[in-house]
Amino acid sequence: MATRFCIRGLLTVVRTVPATRSVSSMCVSSGRRAVNGVDLFYMRTGEGDHPILLLPGVLGSGHTDFAPQLDKLDKRRFTVVAWDPRGYGRSRPPHRDFPPDFFHRDAKDAVDLMQALGFRRFSLLGWSDGGVTALIAAAVNPTLIRRVVVWGANAYVSEQDVQIYNAIRDTSLWSERMRQPMVEMYGVQYFTHTWGKWVDAICQFKSRPQGSICRELLQLIDCPTLIVHGAKDSLVPSFHPEFLLHNIHSSRLHVMSEGKHNLHLRFATEFNSLVEDFLSQ
Ligand code: TYC
């Protein structure tokens, strides 16, 4: 059963979006679908004939990660869906866990959700961990995916990445601006516990051959792929987008010189029009 609400209220919980940005009163519907044994929560807006799935980052959700996209992406051209992966946001229960195949599990859940909603072929916009999920989904389902946009994603874990993960392991050291939306969504205990589990899980990839998360799958991606990178992203070194560019044959790279990890929130207008142009080609 879908419910309707306006996106105006979402901005109070969106990560790091400047408080001054204006919001239209465009309405968004939300609902749940039983997929692979889990009740997945999603938001949906627009009535265009090009469906897009927005995939959030670790512990993310449509609410926290994609308000400017749900609000402002062209609703005549696109039908926009934002999902909360299992154990994140409002797709709880279950509690989130991180088995070794958690990215593949998310990729299957994401594709199966879109099919359950009646979208035969669609595009994927994935941020960070959601970008990894999008790359795997595109590699495994080449006939279903039209186009892919990823930013802040990495196909492997290097020693430098492990150092970064460990530097942000202790959530009590996070800025209030980053912590507060997480605590609001999850409560301190679930947030702290799940974050620690994620850091452990992502560091595990380092012990795989070449630290691979999905490097061997990139050659299977057939659809046009746009890689966006924020030159000031302190979490994702530039060798990651460059590796994606060299290993996805149909890809191109766009660097936003002032962009940090949250470039789609901080520079939403520029990001949205970049993505709309790419998806419409
Ligand atoms: N992948 C994380 C996310 O989904 C962000 C992140 C990237 C964290 C790299 C640390 O070294 C890191 N938001």
XYZ file of C-alpha atoms and ligand atoms in Angstrom:
294
model
C 0.000 0.000 0.000
C 1.482 3.349 -1.046
C 1.177 6.544 0.957
C 1.662 10.064 -0.359
C 3.495 12.881 1.311
C 5.310 16.037 0.306
C 9.053 16.225 0.185
C 9.233 19.551 2.031
C 9.585 17.736 5.367
C 12.391 15.531 4.126
C 14.937 18.263 4.214
C 15.046 18.355 7.968
C 16.778 14.985 7.974
C 18.865 15.180 4.844
C 22.602 14.777 5.365
C 24.527 18.004 4.946
C 22.158 19.813 2.592
C 22.486 23.588 3.061
C 19.452 24.783 5.034
C 18.768 27.639 2.641
C 18.018 25.667 -0.513
C 14.511 26.120 -1.803
C 12.221 23.134 -2.135
C 9.218 22.812 -4.381
C 6.113 21.174 -3.002
C 6.338 18.238 -5.418
C 4.708 15.168 -3.925
C 6.372 11.831 -3.527
C 4.664 8.519 -2.865
C 6.123 5.773 -0.741
C 5.437 2.117 -0.279
C 6.768 -1.293 0.642
C 7.283 -4.436 -1.407
C 8.044 -7.942 -0.219
C 11.218 -8.921 -2.072
C 13.466 -11.899 -1.317
C 11.834 -12.361 2.086
C 12.221 -8.722 3.195
C 9.792 -5.788 3.198
C 11.666 -3.136 1.203
C 10.711 0.537 1.597
C 10.882 2.884 -1.372
C 9.875 6.391 -2.416
C 8.668 7.221 -5.893
C 8.042 10.377 -7.916
C 7.581 11.420 -11.543
C 5.781 9.835 -14.445
C 8.372 9.797 -17.232
C 8.954 6.721 -19.360
C 12.588 6.412 -18.248
C 12.665 4.723 -14.800
C 15.623 5.434 -12.496
C 16.581 3.741 -9.239
C 18.554 5.822 -6.699
C 20.840 3.665 -4.507
C 22.047 5.211 -1.214
C 25.392 4.807 0.544
C 26.188 2.852 3.697
C 23.358 3.172 6.264
C 21.679 5.513 3.806
C 18.099 5.861 2.645
C 16.054 7.840 0.172
C 15.286 10.337 2.961
C 18.843 10.994 4.037
C 20.651 10.689 0.723
C 18.495 11.851 -2.171
C 16.075 14.674 -1.326
C 17.390 17.048 -4.043
C 17.132 14.290 -6.655
C 13.613 13.236 -5.644
C 12.636 16.867 -5.588
C 14.238 18.228 -8.736
C 14.989 15.534 -11.328
C 12.687 16.072 -14.329
C 9.405 14.325 -13.517
C 8.122 14.383 -17.089
C 11.116 12.511 -18.440
C 11.826 10.197 -15.500
C 10.080 8.027 -12.958
C 12.385 8.185 -9.944
C 12.484 5.477 -7.259
C 14.717 5.651 -4.168
C 15.044 2.486 -2.102
C 16.199 1.741 1.412
C 18.335 -1.449 1.253
C 17.474 -4.189 3.758
C 18.394 -3.232 7.307
C 18.774 0.467 6.372
C 16.349 3.350 6.802
C 12.765 2.146 6.814
C 13.563 -1.292 5.392
C 13.765 -2.590 8.974
C 13.327 -5.182 10.292
C 15.562 -7.054 9.639
C 18.654 -5.748 11.402
C 21.375 -5.092 8.876
C 24.070 -7.730 8.552
C 27.122 -7.895 6.314
C 27.761 -11.398 4.972
C 30.664 -11.628 2.485
C 28.235 -11.287 -0.444
C 26.319 -8.282 0.925
C 26.865 -6.123 -2.159
C 25.586 -8.918 -4.417
C 22.593 -9.403 -2.116
C 21.794 -5.679 -2.318
C 22.178 -5.786 -6.110
C 19.691 -8.644 -6.397
C 17.250 -6.965 -3.980
C 17.466 -3.702 -5.938
C 16.828 -5.293 -9.338
C 14.087 -7.557 -7.988
C 12.379 -4.558 -6.355
C 12.311 -2.659 -9.652
C 10.924 -5.711 -11.455
C 8.290 -6.151 -8.736
C 7.272 -2.518 -9.258
C 6.769 -3.279 -12.958
C 9.854 -1.594 -14.437
C 11.243 -3.819 -17.163
C 14.360 -1.779 -18.056
C 15.704 1.058 -15.962
C 18.774 3.132 -15.110
C 20.764 3.142 -11.861
C 22.187 6.110 -9.933
C 24.412 4.830 -7.129
C 26.266 6.781 -4.487
C 29.287 5.265 -2.745
C 28.254 1.782 -1.483
C 25.143 2.257 -3.628
C 27.498 2.815 -6.564
C 29.177 -0.528 -5.911
C 25.733 -2.144 -5.797
C 24.787 -0.437 -9.074
C 27.956 -1.669 -10.832
C 27.310 -5.253 -9.731
C 23.630 -5.037 -10.738
C 24.588 -3.739 -14.194
C 27.249 -6.436 -14.687
C 24.937 -9.257 -13.654
C 21.821 -7.994 -15.509
C 23.075 -6.457 -18.770
C 19.703 -6.721 -20.512
C 17.812 -4.912 -17.752
C 19.955 -1.841 -17.166
C 19.801 1.120 -19.546
C 22.428 3.457 -18.102
C 24.473 3.753 -14.918
C 25.751 6.760 -12.967
C 28.092 6.179 -10.013
C 29.967 8.519 -7.725
C 32.092 7.841 -4.621
C 32.274 4.146 -5.586
C 35.257 1.777 -5.472
C 35.767 -1.631 -7.108
C 38.501 -2.706 -4.669
C 39.962 -1.934 -1.257
C 43.569 -0.792 -1.011
C 45.808 -0.249 2.021
C 45.045 3.472 1.808
C 41.299 2.733 1.910
C 41.705 0.567 5.019
C 43.451 3.490 6.711
C 40.573 5.791 5.791
C 37.966 3.291 7.011
C 39.743 2.930 10.330
C 40.088 6.697 10.691
C 36.288 7.056 10.571
C 35.480 3.908 12.562
C 34.851 5.776 15.833
C 31.539 7.568 15.297
C 31.971 9.689 18.425
C 34.685 11.564 16.475
C 32.337 12.454 13.611
C 31.108 16.006 13.204
C 27.641 16.615 14.631
C 26.424 17.456 11.127
C 27.300 13.936 9.906
C 26.287 12.088 13.085
C 22.975 13.716 13.839
C 20.913 12.439 10.868
C 22.207 8.920 11.539
C 21.379 9.046 15.223
C 17.952 10.459 14.376
C 17.250 7.631 11.933
C 18.684 4.721 13.901
C 19.305 5.676 17.528
C 22.865 5.721 18.861
C 23.110 2.028 19.571
C 21.968 0.619 16.221
C 23.939 3.246 14.335
C 27.198 2.665 16.231
C 26.894 -1.118 16.128
C 25.981 -1.311 12.436
C 28.651 1.171 11.400
C 31.301 -0.920 13.194
C 30.032 -4.045 11.413
C 30.256 -2.255 8.067
C 33.849 -1.095 8.694
C 34.822 -4.675 9.602
C 33.095 -6.040 6.504
C 34.550 -3.538 4.037
C 38.066 -4.055 5.450
C 37.661 -7.808 4.803
C 37.767 -7.157 1.055
C 41.411 -6.132 1.443
C 42.340 -9.777 2.058
C 40.762 -10.914 -1.224
C 42.917 -11.101 -4.379
C 43.748 -7.493 -5.351
C 41.348 -6.321 -2.653
C 38.507 -6.969 -5.062
C 34.946 -5.980 -4.317
C 33.793 -6.278 -7.936
C 36.834 -5.575 -10.166
C 36.440 -8.734 -12.271
C 32.788 -7.860 -13.014
C 33.443 -4.433 -14.536
C 34.209 -5.869 -17.988
C 30.674 -7.332 -18.070
C 29.055 -3.894 -17.889
C 27.621 -3.166 -21.308
C 25.587 -0.022 -20.864
C 26.804 3.589 -21.052
C 28.210 4.490 -17.643
C 28.928 7.920 -16.205
C 31.453 8.079 -13.374
C 31.328 11.320 -11.400
C 34.132 12.246 -9.011
C 34.549 15.054 -6.545
C 38.150 16.265 -6.730
C 37.912 17.159 -3.021
C 36.452 13.797 -1.908
C 38.615 12.909 1.096
C 37.076 9.426 1.414
C 37.569 8.168 -2.131
C 41.017 8.710 -3.706
C 40.985 9.527 -7.435
C 42.579 6.197 -8.391
C 39.159 4.606 -7.816
C 37.185 6.543 -10.466
C 40.184 6.213 -12.805
C 40.186 2.444 -12.343
C 36.463 2.327 -13.130
C 37.035 4.453 -16.231
C 39.754 2.113 -17.530
C 37.831 -1.071 -16.807
C 34.269 -0.247 -17.897
C 34.496 -0.104 -21.680
C 31.465 2.140 -22.217
C 32.309 4.665 -19.480
C 33.249 8.299 -19.198
C 34.478 10.343 -16.228
C 33.269 13.757 -15.123
C 35.244 15.484 -12.352
C 33.595 18.183 -10.261
C 36.494 20.323 -9.099
C 34.844 21.573 -5.898
C 32.963 18.349 -5.163
C 33.450 16.353 -1.987
C 31.872 12.986 -1.179
C 28.385 14.549 -0.981
C 28.654 16.391 -4.318
C 25.074 15.496 -5.376
C 23.720 17.248 -2.271
C 26.074 20.218 -2.120
C 25.973 20.869 -5.879
C 22.579 19.364 -6.590
C 21.621 21.612 -9.521
C 24.863 20.943 -11.391
C 24.737 17.235 -10.585
C 21.093 16.834 -11.591
C 21.519 18.514 -14.952
C 24.680 16.487 -15.668
C 22.751 13.295 -14.955
C 19.642 14.366 -16.911
C 21.786 15.122 -19.969
C 23.582 11.779 -19.718
C 20.404 9.753 -19.228
C 18.712 11.462 -22.166
C 21.486 10.780 -24.716
N 31.272 3.871 0.925
C 30.819 4.791 1.965
C 29.377 5.149 1.674
O 28.642 4.342 1.184
C 31.635 6.028 2.123
C 33.082 5.796 2.290
C 33.893 5.689 1.191
C 33.612 5.696 3.534
C 35.250 5.477 1.339
C 34.968 5.518 3.702
O 37.115 5.173 2.782
C 35.764 5.393 2.612
N 28.911 6.353 2.002
